[in-house]
Amino acid sequence: MRLWGRAAAVRRRMLCLWLMLLGLALVMLALSDLLNRDRENGYQNPGPPRRPLQRIPSPPELEVIVDSRDPALELGVDLTPLKSLQEDQLLFVPSTQDTKNPPQRKQNYKVLLPGSVKDITGARSLTHGEMGRAVHLNLGGFQRDMEQTAVHKYGFNEVVSERISLHRKLPEARHPECLEEQYSESLPSASVVICFHDEAWSTLLRTVHSVLDTAPKQYLQEVLLVDDLSQQGHLKTVLSEYVSHLDGVRLIRSTRRLGVGGCRTLGAARAAGEVLVFMDSHCECQKGWLEPLLERVAQDRTKVVSPIMDVIDWQTFQYNATQWPVRGVFDWRLDFHWESNPQLQDKNPEMAVQPVQTPALGGGVMAIDRHFFQSVGVYDPGMLLWGVEQIELSIRVWSCGGSMEVVPCSRVAHLSRRHLPYHFPDQDLLQRNKIRVADTWMDAYRKIFYRRDTLAHFIRQSESPNITERLRLKRSLGCRNFHWFLSTVYPQLYIPQDRSSLSGELYNVGTGSCADYPSGQGLQGGAMSITPCSGTGSQHCDLNSEGEVRWGPMGDLCLDIKGDRVVSSPCPAHRPTSSTLQWKFIKLSGQIVHQQSQLCVEAVKERGLLQSSPQGIRMNLSKGGLFLRQCTHHPRQQWHFEQLVAPKGA
Ligand code: UDP
Ligand code: MN
């Protein structure tokens, strides 16, 4: 009984224990359920399922891509987490509209232009499809203010550009024989690389549409827009969105300011086409422009080719066809020019359709085989922001096995600007780029450059450019020297003699000023003037062994006479030179004697004389300049050649 009683007590205790354990387990279960529910509520927003955060790639270091073919666009996902990124790091935008009909420009970028928006928007349709005529409707002062602001900002009249269709067609300017030309069926594919930095909306988009409207689909691999760290609002989200609706257009954004050359090199690295076509962000293409370029590159992959560059006026947006033949050249200050030479055409009617070789290309539009571009050393990465990168590339292409030409049956118009719109952090940036060209490519001829750009000379004296890599490239490619370039590619360039005491600024003792040839006078027979000495090398001249006094950065202007005036006119192409162009410098007296007339050059300063007459007091301007006079020993007939840079040093 006692035994039975003890066993029952043990069983009761066991039951209690079990019951307690069961209770504990139930409490734990309930608690964990509660905890889980809390966690879910706290971490997940209600709403449609989202793309998991971890699948969004972190922004790449250098560039960000907006691409209408980006698979992410097809997901149609909400990209809320990306809003935390800066605008210029925007990765992509979802596609919401029909790709065949890109949306019209969003109005919000209008913020760019101060004042009324309605005015311009309304007027835009008025010129739709019209060619090159800026229709000035009864513009009030307010409108003019807007235009001035736009010109100040961009260097061209953006208000007028806004009113012109993004799809305007250029009038036919090709030679009739070009229309008969046949091109190969299987041309290589092209990537059109358009770099831009703070380009206006209308000019940028007109460039893009113009390419899309004119380039045959089968040859156009893509249009690659490369944003070189633009700051202006309309080039951010609105542009990304616009581009995402355009078939075959990709947008790459650099997160570093690269400059013209660096930006194009980046575009080239991302391009897939066989041929790269670099194009400025303010161009308009003539019908049929692409095929002739591709044909030439296909024939010879080392040919770098350009269309004839027509001109869009910065004020009116009028299209002006450039006269053929034209080629690209540069002068001894390393400035680039397009040089038209209509006389050549008369001699050879075949020239209408024949490409001509050119010492340099401007770079506004240029087609180059993608592999050749890489193997010849892309753009010099040491070049800062803007300027001379095209001259560097031109000398390199020619010297290292390639060639350059302008193809007349291809025409693209480039917007001429009144001024450069960029603010350079470094005032001497252009000189530094020129120094790279001079020191890398010009051998001993660089002295001629430094004498004509004294700022570059002084910078060069205090610092050396880092061109080791470029010199190595030049060696490894087995490039020819500058003497070869001058004698074979550009024999028309006058090579100054720059003899000691017979070259430099022409200083006049009597007036304390220098002889000058003001720009903008044209090339034929413009009067020489007497102005304060610049010291920059811009007034440098060269009395050569032929007796010519050569002027200008090309050295292609000669001191000449017109009546008793000393003028400058184009130097004759052939020797011996005419005796009216021959001068003698007498070191002892400082006289400059005109050989044919034996008269001396005298400087006369421009003077304003107040004269009273019955009509009142009048200002009578006596013309200054250089005149031929009987030789005397008057200080106004005494000259010396001031050498700003020692002839031996560079
Ligand atoms: N550009 C650029 N980065 C710069 C400066 C210019 O990408 O720092 C672009 C510019 O928008 C243009 C092209 O490079 O599309 C050539 O520049 P620009 O038109 O100023 O040269 P220009 O025609 O005056 O020689
Ligand atoms: Mn340009």
XYZ file of C-alpha atoms and ligand atoms in Angstrom, residues 195-197 199 228 257 259-260 263-264 279-282 385-386 414 417 420 422, ligand 1:
45
model
C 31.044 63.639 -77.212
C 29.452 66.589 -75.511
C 30.045 68.902 -72.632
C 25.825 71.263 -75.264
C 31.843 64.556 -70.653
C 35.924 65.452 -67.124
C 38.184 66.717 -72.578
C 37.668 66.265 -76.318
C 36.097 61.605 -74.241
C 36.462 60.278 -77.783
C 31.258 63.888 -84.595
C 30.867 67.172 -82.702
C 27.664 67.615 -80.761
C 26.438 70.454 -83.020
C 40.288 69.534 -72.147
C 40.271 71.245 -75.513
C 29.267 72.141 -88.255
C 30.540 79.574 -82.727
C 34.226 79.047 -76.946
C 34.037 76.627 -71.812
N 33.797 68.497 -75.715
C 33.915 67.558 -74.714
N 34.633 67.872 -73.609
C 35.257 69.083 -73.436
C 35.157 70.026 -74.491
C 34.424 69.691 -75.622
O 33.374 66.464 -74.826
O 35.887 69.297 -72.417
C 33.026 68.141 -76.919
C 32.164 69.262 -77.459
O 30.891 69.237 -76.860
C 32.127 68.945 -78.942
C 33.477 68.286 -79.210
O 33.961 67.857 -77.945
O 31.121 68.024 -79.249
C 34.481 69.241 -79.857
O 34.561 70.424 -79.102
P 34.229 71.849 -79.721
O 33.025 71.782 -80.560
O 34.245 72.847 -78.614
O 35.510 72.062 -80.634
P 35.586 73.070 -81.876
O 34.520 72.688 -82.840
O 35.392 74.456 -81.301
O 36.966 72.835 -82.370
